mmCIF file of C-alpha atoms (C1' of nucleotides) in Angstrom:
data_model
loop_
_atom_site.group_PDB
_atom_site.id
_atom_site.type_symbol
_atom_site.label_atom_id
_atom_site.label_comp_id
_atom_site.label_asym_id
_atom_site.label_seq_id
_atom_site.Cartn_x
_atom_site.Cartn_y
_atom_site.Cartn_z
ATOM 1 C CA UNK U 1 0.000 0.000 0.000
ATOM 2 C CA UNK U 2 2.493 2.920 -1.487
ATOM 3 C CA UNK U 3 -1.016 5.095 -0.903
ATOM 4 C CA UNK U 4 -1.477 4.356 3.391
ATOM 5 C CA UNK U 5 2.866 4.442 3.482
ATOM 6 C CA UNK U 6 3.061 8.046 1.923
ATOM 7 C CA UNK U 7 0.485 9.008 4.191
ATOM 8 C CA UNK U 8 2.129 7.857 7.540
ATOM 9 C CA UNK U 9 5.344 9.885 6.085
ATOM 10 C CA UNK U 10 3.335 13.034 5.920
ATOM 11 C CA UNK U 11 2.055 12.183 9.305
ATOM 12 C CA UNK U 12 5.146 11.829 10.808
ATOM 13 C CA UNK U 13 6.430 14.893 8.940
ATOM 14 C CA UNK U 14 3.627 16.982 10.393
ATOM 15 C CA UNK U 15 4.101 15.221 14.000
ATOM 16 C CA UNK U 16 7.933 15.580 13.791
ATOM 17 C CA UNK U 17 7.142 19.391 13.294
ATOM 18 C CA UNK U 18 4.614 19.284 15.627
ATOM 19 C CA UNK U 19 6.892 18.414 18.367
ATOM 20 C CA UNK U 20 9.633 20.813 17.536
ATOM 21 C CA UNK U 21 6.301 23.361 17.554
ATOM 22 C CA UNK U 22 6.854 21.931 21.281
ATOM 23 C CA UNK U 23 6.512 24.602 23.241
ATOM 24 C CA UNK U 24 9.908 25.682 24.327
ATOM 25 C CA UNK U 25 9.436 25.932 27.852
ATOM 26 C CA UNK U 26 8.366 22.398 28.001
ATOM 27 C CA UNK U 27 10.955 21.222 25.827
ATOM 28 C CA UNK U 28 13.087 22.855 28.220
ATOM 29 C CA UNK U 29 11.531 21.412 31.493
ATOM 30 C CA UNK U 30 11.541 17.984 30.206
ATOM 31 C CA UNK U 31 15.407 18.324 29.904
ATOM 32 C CA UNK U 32 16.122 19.901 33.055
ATOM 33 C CA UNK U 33 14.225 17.168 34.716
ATOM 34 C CA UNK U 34 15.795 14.605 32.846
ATOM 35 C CA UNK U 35 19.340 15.909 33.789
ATOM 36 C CA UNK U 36 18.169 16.630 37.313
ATOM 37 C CA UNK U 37 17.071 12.823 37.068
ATOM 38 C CA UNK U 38 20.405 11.865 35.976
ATOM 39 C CA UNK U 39 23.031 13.605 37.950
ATOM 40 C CA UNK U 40 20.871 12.401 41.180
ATOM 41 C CA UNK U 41 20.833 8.669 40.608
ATOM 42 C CA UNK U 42 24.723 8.962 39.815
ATOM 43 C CA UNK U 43 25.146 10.729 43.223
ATOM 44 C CA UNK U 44 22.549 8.841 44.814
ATOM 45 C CA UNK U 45 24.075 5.537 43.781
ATOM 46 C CA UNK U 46 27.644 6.954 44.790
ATOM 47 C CA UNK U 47 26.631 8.278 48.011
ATOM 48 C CA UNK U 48 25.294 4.840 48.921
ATOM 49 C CA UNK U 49 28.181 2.685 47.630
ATOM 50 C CA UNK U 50 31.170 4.788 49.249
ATOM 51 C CA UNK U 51 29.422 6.113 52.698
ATOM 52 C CA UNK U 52 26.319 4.173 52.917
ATOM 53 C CA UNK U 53 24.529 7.632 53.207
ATOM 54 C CA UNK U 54 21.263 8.788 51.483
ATOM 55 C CA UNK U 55 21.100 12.000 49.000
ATOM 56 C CA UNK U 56 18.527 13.787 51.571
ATOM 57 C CA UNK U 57 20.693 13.173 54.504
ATOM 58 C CA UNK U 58 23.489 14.846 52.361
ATOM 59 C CA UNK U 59 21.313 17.680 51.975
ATOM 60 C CA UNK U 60 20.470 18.274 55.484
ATOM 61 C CA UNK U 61 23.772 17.662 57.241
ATOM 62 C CA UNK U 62 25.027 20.494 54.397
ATOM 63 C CA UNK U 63 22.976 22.728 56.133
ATOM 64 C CA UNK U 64 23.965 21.546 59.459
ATOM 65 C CA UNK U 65 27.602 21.893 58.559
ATOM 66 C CA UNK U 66 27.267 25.595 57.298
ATOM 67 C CA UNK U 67 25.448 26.235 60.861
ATOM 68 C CA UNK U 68 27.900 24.790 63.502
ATOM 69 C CA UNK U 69 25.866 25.904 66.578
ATOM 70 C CA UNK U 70 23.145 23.692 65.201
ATOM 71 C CA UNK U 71 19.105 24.785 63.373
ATOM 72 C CA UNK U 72 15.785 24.312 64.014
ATOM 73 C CA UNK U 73 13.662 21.642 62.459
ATOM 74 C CA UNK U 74 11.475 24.196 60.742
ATOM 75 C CA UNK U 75 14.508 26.019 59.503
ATOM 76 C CA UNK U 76 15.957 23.071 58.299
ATOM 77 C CA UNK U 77 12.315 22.341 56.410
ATOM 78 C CA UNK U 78 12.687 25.785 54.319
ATOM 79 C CA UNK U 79 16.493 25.378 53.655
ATOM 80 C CA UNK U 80 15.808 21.832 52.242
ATOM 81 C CA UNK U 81 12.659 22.609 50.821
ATOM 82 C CA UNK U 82 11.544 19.576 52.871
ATOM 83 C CA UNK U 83 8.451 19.356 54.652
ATOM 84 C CA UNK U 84 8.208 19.659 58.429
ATOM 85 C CA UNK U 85 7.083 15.845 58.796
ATOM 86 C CA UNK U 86 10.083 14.783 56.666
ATOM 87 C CA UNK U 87 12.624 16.440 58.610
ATOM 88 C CA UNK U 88 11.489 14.705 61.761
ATOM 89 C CA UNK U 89 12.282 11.764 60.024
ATOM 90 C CA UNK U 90 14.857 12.465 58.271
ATOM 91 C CA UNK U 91 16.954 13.286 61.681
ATOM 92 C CA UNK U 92 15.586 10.797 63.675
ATOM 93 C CA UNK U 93 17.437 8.119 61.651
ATOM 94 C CA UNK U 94 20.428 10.420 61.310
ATOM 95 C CA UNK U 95 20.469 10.665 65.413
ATOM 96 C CA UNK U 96 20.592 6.835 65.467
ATOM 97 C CA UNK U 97 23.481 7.055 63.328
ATOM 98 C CA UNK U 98 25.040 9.073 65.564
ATOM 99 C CA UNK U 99 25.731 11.885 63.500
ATOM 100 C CA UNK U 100 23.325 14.436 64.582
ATOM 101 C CA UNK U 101 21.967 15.266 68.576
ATOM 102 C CA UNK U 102 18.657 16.847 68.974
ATOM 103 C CA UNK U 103 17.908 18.960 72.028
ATOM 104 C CA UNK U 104 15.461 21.365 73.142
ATOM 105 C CA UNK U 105 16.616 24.631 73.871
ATOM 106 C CA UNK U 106 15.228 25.851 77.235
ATOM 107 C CA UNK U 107 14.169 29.054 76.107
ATOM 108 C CA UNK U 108 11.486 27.550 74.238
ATOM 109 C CA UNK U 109 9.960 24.084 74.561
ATOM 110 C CA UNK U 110 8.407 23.667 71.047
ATOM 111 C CA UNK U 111 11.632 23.989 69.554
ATOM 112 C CA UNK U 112 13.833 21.053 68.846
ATOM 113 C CA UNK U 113 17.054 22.061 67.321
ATOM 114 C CA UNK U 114 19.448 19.741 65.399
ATOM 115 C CA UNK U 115 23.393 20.041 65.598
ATOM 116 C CA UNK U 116 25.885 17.532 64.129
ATOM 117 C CA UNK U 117 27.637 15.827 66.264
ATOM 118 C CA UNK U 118 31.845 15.296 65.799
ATOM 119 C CA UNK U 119 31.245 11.780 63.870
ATOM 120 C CA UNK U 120 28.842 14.156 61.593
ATOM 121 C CA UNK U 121 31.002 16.983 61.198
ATOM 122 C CA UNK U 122 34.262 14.236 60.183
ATOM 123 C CA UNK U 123 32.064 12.450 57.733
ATOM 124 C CA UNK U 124 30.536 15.245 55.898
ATOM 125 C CA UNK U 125 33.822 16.431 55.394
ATOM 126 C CA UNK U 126 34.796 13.906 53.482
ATOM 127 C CA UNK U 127 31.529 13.387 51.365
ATOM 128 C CA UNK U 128 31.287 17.163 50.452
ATOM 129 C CA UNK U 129 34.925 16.811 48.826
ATOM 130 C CA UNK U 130 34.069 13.480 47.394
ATOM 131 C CA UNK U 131 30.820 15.153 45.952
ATOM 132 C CA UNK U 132 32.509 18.024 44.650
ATOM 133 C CA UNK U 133 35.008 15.567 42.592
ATOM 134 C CA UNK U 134 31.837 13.495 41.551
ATOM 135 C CA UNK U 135 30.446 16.924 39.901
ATOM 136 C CA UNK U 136 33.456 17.903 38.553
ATOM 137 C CA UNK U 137 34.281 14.759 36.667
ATOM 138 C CA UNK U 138 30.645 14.076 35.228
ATOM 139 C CA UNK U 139 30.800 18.136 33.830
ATOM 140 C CA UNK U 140 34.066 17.676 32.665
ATOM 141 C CA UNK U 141 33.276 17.888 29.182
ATOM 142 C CA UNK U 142 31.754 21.061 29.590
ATOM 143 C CA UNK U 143 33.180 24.879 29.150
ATOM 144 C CA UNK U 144 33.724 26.464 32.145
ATOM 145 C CA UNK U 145 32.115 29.568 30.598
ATOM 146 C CA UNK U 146 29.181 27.382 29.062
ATOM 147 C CA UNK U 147 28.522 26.418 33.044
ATOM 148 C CA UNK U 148 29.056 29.820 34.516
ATOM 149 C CA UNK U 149 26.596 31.097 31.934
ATOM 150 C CA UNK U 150 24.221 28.162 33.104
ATOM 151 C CA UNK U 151 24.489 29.323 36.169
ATOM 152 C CA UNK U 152 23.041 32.710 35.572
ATOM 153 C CA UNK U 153 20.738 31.842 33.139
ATOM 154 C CA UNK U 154 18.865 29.143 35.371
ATOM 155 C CA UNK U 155 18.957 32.110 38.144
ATOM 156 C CA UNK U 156 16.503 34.045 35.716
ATOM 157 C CA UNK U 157 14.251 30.821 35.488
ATOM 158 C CA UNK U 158 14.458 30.314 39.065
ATOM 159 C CA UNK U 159 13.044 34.137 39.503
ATOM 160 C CA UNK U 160 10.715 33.644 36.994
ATOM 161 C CA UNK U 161 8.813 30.674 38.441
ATOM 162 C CA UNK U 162 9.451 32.047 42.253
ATOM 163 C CA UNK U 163 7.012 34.940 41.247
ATOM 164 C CA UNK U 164 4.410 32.881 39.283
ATOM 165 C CA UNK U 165 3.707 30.506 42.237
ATOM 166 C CA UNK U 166 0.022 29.731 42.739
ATOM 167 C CA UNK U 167 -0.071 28.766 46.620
ATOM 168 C CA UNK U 168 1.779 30.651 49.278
ATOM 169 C CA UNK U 169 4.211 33.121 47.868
ATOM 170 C CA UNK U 170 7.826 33.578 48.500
ATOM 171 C CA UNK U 171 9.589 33.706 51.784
ATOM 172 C CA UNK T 1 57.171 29.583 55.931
ATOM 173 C CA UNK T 2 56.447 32.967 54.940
ATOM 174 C CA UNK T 3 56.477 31.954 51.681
ATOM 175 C CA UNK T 4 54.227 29.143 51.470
ATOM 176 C CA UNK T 5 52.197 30.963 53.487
ATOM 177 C CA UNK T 6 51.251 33.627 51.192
ATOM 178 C CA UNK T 7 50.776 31.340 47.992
ATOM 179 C CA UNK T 8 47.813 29.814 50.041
ATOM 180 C CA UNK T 9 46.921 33.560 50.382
ATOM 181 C CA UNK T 10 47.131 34.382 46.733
ATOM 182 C CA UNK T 11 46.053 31.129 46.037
ATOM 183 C CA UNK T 12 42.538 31.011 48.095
ATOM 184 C CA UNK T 13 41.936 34.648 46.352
ATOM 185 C CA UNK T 14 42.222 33.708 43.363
ATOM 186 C CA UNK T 15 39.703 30.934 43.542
ATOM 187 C CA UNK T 16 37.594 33.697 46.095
ATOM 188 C CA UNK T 17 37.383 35.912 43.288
ATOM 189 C CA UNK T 18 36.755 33.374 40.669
ATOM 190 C CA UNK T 19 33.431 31.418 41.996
ATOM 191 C CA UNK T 20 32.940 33.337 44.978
ATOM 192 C CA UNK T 21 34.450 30.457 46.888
ATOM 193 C CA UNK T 22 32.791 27.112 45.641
ATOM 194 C CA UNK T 23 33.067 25.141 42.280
ATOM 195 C CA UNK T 24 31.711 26.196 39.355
ATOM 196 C CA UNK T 25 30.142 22.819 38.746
ATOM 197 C CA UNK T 26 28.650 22.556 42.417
ATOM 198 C CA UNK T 27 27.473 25.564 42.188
ATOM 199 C CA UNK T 28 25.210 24.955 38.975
ATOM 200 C CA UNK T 29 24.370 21.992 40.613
ATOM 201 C CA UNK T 30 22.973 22.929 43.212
ATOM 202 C CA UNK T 31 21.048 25.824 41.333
ATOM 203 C CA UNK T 32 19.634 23.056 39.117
ATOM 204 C CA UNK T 33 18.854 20.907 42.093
ATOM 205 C CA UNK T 34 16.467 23.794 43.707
ATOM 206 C CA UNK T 35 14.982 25.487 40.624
ATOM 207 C CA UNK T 36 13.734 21.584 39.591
ATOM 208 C CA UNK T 37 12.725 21.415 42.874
ATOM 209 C CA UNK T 38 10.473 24.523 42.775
ATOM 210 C CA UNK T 39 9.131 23.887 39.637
ATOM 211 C CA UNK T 40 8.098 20.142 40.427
ATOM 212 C CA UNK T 41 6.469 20.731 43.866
ATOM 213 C CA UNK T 42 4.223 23.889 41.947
ATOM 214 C CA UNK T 43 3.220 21.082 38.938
ATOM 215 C CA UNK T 44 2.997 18.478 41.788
ATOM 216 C CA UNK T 45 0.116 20.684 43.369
ATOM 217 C CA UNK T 46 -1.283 21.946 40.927
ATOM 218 C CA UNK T 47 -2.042 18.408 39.519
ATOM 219 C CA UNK T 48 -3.860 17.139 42.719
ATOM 220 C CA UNK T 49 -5.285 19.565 43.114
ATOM 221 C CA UNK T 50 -6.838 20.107 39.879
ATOM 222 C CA UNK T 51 -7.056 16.284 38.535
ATOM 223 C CA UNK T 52 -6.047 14.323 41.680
ATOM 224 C CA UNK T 53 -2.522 12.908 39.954
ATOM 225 C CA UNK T 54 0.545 12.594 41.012
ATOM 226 C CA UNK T 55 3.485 14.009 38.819
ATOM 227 C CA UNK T 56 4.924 10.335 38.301
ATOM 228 C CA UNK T 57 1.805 9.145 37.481
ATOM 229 C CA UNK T 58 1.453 11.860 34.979
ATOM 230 C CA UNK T 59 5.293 10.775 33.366
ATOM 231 C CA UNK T 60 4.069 7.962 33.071
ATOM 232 C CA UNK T 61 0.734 8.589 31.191
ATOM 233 C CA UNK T 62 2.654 10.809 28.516
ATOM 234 C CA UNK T 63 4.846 7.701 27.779
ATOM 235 C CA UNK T 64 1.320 5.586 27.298
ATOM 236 C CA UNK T 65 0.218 8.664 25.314
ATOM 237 C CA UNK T 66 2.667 8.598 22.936
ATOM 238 C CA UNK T 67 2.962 4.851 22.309
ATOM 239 C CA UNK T 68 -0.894 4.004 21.858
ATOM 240 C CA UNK T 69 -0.693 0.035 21.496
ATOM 241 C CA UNK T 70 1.142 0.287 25.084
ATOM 242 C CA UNK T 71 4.617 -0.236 25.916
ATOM 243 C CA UNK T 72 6.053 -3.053 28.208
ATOM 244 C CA UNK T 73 6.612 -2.572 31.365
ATOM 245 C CA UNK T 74 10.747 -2.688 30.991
ATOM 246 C CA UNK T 75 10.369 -0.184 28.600
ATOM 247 C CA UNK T 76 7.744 2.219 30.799
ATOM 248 C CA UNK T 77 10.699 1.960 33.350
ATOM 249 C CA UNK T 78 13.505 2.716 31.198
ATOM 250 C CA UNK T 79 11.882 5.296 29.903
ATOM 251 C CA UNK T 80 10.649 7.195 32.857
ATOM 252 C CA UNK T 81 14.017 6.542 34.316
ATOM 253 C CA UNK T 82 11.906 4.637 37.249
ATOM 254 C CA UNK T 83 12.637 1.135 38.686
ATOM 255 C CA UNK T 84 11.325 -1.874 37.615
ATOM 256 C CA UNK T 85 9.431 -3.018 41.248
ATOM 257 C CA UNK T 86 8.461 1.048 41.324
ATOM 258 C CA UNK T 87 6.794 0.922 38.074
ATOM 259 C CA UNK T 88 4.719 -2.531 39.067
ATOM 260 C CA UNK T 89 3.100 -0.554 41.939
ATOM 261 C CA UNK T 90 2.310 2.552 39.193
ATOM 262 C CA UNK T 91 0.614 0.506 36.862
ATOM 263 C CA UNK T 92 -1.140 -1.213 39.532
ATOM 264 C CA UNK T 93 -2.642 2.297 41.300
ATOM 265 C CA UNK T 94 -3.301 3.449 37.507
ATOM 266 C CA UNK T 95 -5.080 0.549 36.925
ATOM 267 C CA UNK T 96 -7.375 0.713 39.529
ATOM 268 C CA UNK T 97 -8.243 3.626 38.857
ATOM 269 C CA UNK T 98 -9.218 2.548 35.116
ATOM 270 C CA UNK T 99 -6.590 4.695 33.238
ATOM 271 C CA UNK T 100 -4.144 1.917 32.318
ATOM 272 C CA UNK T 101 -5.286 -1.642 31.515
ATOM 273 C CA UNK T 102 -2.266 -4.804 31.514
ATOM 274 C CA UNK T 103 -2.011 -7.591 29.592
ATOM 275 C CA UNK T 104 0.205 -10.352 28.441
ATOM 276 C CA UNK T 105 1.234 -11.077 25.141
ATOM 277 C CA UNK T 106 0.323 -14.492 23.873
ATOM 278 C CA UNK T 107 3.814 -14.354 21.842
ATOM 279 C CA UNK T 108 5.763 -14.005 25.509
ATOM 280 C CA UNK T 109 4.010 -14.641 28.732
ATOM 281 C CA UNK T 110 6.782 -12.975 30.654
ATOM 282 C CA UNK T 111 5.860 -10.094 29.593
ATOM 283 C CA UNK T 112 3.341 -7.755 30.546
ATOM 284 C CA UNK T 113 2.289 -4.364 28.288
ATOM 285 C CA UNK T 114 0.391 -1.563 29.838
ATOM 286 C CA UNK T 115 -2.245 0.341 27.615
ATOM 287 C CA UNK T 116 -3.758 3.819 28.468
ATOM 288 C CA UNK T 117 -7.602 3.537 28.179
ATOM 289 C CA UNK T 118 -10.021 5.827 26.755
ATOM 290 C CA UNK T 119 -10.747 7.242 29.904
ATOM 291 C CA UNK T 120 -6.718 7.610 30.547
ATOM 292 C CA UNK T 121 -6.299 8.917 27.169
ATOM 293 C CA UNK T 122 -9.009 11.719 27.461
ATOM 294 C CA UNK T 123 -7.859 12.620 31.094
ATOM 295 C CA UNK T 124 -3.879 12.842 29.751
ATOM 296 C CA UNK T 125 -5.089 14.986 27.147
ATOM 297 C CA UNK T 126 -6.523 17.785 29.455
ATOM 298 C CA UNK T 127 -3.494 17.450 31.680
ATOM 299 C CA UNK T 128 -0.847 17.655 29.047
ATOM 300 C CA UNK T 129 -2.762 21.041 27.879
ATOM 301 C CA UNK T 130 -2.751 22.309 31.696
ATOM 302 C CA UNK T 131 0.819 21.268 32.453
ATOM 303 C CA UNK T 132 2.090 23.227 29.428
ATOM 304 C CA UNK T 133 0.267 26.272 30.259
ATOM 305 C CA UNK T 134 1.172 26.192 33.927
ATOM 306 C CA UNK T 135 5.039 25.861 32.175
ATOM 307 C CA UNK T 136 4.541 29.051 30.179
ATOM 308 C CA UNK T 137 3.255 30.848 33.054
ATOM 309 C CA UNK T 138 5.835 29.825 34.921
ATOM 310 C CA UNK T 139 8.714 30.868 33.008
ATOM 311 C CA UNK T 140 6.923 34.041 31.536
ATOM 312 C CA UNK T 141 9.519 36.522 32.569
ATOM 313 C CA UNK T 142 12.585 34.742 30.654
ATOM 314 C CA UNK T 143 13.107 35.781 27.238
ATOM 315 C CA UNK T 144 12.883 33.119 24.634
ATOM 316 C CA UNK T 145 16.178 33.043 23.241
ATOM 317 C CA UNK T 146 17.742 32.527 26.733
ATOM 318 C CA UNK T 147 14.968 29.289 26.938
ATOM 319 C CA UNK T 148 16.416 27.930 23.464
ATOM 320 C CA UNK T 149 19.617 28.399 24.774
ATOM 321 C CA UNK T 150 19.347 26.819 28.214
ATOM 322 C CA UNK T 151 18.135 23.897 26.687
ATOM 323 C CA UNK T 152 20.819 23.116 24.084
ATOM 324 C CA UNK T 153 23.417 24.183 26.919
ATOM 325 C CA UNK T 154 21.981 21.798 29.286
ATOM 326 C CA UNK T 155 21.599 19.479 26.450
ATOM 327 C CA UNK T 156 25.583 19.501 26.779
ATOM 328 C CA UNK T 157 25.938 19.121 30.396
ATOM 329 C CA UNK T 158 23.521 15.573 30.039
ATOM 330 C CA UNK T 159 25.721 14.167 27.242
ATOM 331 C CA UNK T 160 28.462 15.104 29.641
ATOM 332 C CA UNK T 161 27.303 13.476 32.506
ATOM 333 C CA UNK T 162 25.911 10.594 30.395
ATOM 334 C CA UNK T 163 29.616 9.885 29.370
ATOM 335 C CA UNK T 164 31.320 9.687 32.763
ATOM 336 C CA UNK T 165 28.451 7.751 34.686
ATOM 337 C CA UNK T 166 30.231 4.874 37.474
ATOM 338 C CA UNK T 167 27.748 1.977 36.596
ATOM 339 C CA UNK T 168 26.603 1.069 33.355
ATOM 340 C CA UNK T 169 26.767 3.368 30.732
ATOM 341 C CA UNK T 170 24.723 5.059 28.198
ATOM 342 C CA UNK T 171 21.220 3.475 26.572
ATOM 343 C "C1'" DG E 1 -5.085 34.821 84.775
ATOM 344 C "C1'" DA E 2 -8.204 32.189 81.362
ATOM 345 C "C1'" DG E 3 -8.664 31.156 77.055
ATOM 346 C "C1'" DC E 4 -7.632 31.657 72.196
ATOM 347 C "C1'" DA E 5 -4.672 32.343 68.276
ATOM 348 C "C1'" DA E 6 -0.103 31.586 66.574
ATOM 349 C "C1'" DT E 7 3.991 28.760 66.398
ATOM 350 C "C1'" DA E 8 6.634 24.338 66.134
ATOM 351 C "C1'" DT E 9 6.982 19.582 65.812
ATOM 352 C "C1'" DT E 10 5.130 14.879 65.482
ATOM 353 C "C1'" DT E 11 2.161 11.378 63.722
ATOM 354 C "C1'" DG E 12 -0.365 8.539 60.308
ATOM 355 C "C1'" DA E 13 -1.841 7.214 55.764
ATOM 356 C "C1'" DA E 14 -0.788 6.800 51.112
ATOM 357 C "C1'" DA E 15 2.402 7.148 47.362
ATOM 358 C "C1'" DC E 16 7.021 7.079 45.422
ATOM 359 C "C1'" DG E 17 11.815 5.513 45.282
ATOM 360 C "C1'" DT E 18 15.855 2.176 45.493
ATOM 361 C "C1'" DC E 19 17.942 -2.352 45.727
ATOM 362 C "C1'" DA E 20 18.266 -7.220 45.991
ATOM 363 C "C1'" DA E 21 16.128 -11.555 45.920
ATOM 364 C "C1'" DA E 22 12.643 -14.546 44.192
ATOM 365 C "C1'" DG E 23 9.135 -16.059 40.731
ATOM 366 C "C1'" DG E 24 7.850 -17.467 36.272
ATOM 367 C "C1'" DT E 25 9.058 -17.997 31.022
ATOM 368 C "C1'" DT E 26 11.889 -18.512 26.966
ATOM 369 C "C1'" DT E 27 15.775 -19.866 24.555
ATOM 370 C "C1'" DG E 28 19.772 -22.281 23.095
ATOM 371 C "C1'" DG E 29 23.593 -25.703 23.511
ATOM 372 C "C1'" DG E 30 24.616 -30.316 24.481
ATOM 373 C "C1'" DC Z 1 14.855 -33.358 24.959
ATOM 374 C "C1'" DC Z 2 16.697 -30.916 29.107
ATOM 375 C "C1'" DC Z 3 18.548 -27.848 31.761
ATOM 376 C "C1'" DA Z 4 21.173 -23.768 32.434
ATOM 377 C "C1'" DA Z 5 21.526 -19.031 31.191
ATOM 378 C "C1'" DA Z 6 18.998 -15.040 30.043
ATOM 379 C "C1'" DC Z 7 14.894 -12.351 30.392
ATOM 380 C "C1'" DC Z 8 10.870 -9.947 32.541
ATOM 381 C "C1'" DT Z 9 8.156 -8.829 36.365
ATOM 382 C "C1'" DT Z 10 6.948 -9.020 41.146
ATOM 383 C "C1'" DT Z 11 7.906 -8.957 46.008
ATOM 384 C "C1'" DG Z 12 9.816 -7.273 50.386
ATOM 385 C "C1'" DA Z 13 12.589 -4.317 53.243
ATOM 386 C "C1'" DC Z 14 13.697 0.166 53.953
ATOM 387 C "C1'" DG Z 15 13.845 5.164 53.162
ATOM 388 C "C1'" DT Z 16 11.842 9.495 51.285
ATOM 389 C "C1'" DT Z 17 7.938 12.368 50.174
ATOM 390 C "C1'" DT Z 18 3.523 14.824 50.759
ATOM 391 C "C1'" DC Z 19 -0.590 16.193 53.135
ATOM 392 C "C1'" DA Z 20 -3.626 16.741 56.883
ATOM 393 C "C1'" DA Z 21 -4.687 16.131 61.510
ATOM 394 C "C1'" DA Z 22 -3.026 15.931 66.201
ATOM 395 C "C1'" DT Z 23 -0.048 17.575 69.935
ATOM 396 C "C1'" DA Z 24 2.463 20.718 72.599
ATOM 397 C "C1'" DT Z 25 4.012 25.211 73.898
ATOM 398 C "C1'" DT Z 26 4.013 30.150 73.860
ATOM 399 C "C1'" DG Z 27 2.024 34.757 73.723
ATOM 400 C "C1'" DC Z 28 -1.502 37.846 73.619
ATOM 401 C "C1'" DT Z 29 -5.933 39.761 74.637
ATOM 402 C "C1'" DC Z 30 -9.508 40.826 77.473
#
DNA sequence: GAGCAATATTTGAAACGTCAAAGGTTTGGG
DNA sequence: CCCAAACCTTTGACGTTTCAAATATTGCTC
């Protein structure tokens, strides 16, 4: 059927142009998630191989290790952008490990503030500098001005969707 | 040692004055990280709110969407970058909830191939229109040529990545 | 100073995510 | 044939994630 065949090629001709019609925001979402995606399970998969460590708990004891004297759990929520109920989690299991102490400060009794402890503050160390190198090498092939540029240009989108947001505004 | 001293001096300058103290690669990285962040929790709400979805429900849909006579479930996973035991519990929700029908192939009874049904196909369809509205919304304030831009750049930084992964390679 | 609103964390249910092990099915070499 | 390797999906253990409701404490108003 030369008829039905020349017909799927114009269909796939006005498809193919159809998709680059994709809007170019999603185009560009899709492959920003799909890196994102990427670069996580490599670190992820890393993380868990060489320090038996999760990439959330990374995340948090960053924070931690930028704040010596120690932050509360809500504080820790916004700087993570992890919910409240997640944190509680989150350092509960790291407290086990022995790698963060929780205590309530006497000032105020609602508060429960997390601090790392030494063990915490020795093994971050050596993941941050083992993450760094784990970034470096997977970007290698990259410019350094292409990246820089990336850098700034992703800042715009960031402002961008921070001021189209539909539920509670910034902070 | 004077003199070593002051080439850490000169030294930690230098790389001061160059990336404001961390690596260029971390940096982007973790500017990525958050701004995917953002923009996921915002189309995360939005979509249970508005069609009670989740977002990897939704990835999953437009894969269905796109391939009409279903794709295996291998495939599904491989394509939404998802894991194989993750993707059995997808289906499963989906299917009770009469957007996705399974079924095994006489040919191969190891396999099973999940198919969108009408209902999931007319539901995708008013999502996919939402989600790329809420997109262009999102990102109204950045000008199209940096958009086009970000996503060849970014484009580089995956095949990057992609070529210096630890575990198995490419696909 | 009693109670009510605001603040801060925890809890519980449901979904998502990984990995590794186990369960069926097919296929191919002897 | 047959059985071992390869293939595909499911299961189970554990951790992360969200949301909403519950709990606890503080502070303020009247």
């Amino acid at each position: 059927m030369t008829e039905s065949e020349s017909v799927n090629v114009d269909l796939e001709i006005i498809v193919q142009g159809a998709q680059e019609g994709k809007k170019l925001e999603l185009r560009l979402w899709l492959r920003m998630l799909s890196t994102t995606k990427l670069i996580s399970q490599e670190i992820r998969r890393r993380l868990r191989n060489e320090f038996g460590a999760t990439l959330p708990q990374f995340d948090l004891m960053a924070q931690l290790y930028r704040e010596r004297d120690g932050l509360r759990l809500g504080e820790l929520s916004k700087r993570t952008m992890v919910t409240n109920g997640n944190v509680t989690g989150l350092v509960e299991r790291l407290e086990t490990d022995g790698l963060v102490r929780r205590a309530t400060p006497d000032g105020d009794r609602r508060v429960t503030v997390a601090k790392l402890t030494e063990r915490g503050v020795e093994l971050f160390g050596a993941m941050a500098a083992a993450h760094e190198g784990w970034l470096r090498d997977m970007m290698a092939d990259v410019d350094p001005a292409i990246i820089t540029e990336l850098w700034q240009d992703i800042g715009e989108v960031k402002t961008s969707v921070s001021n189209h947001l539909s539920g509670n505004d910034f902070d």
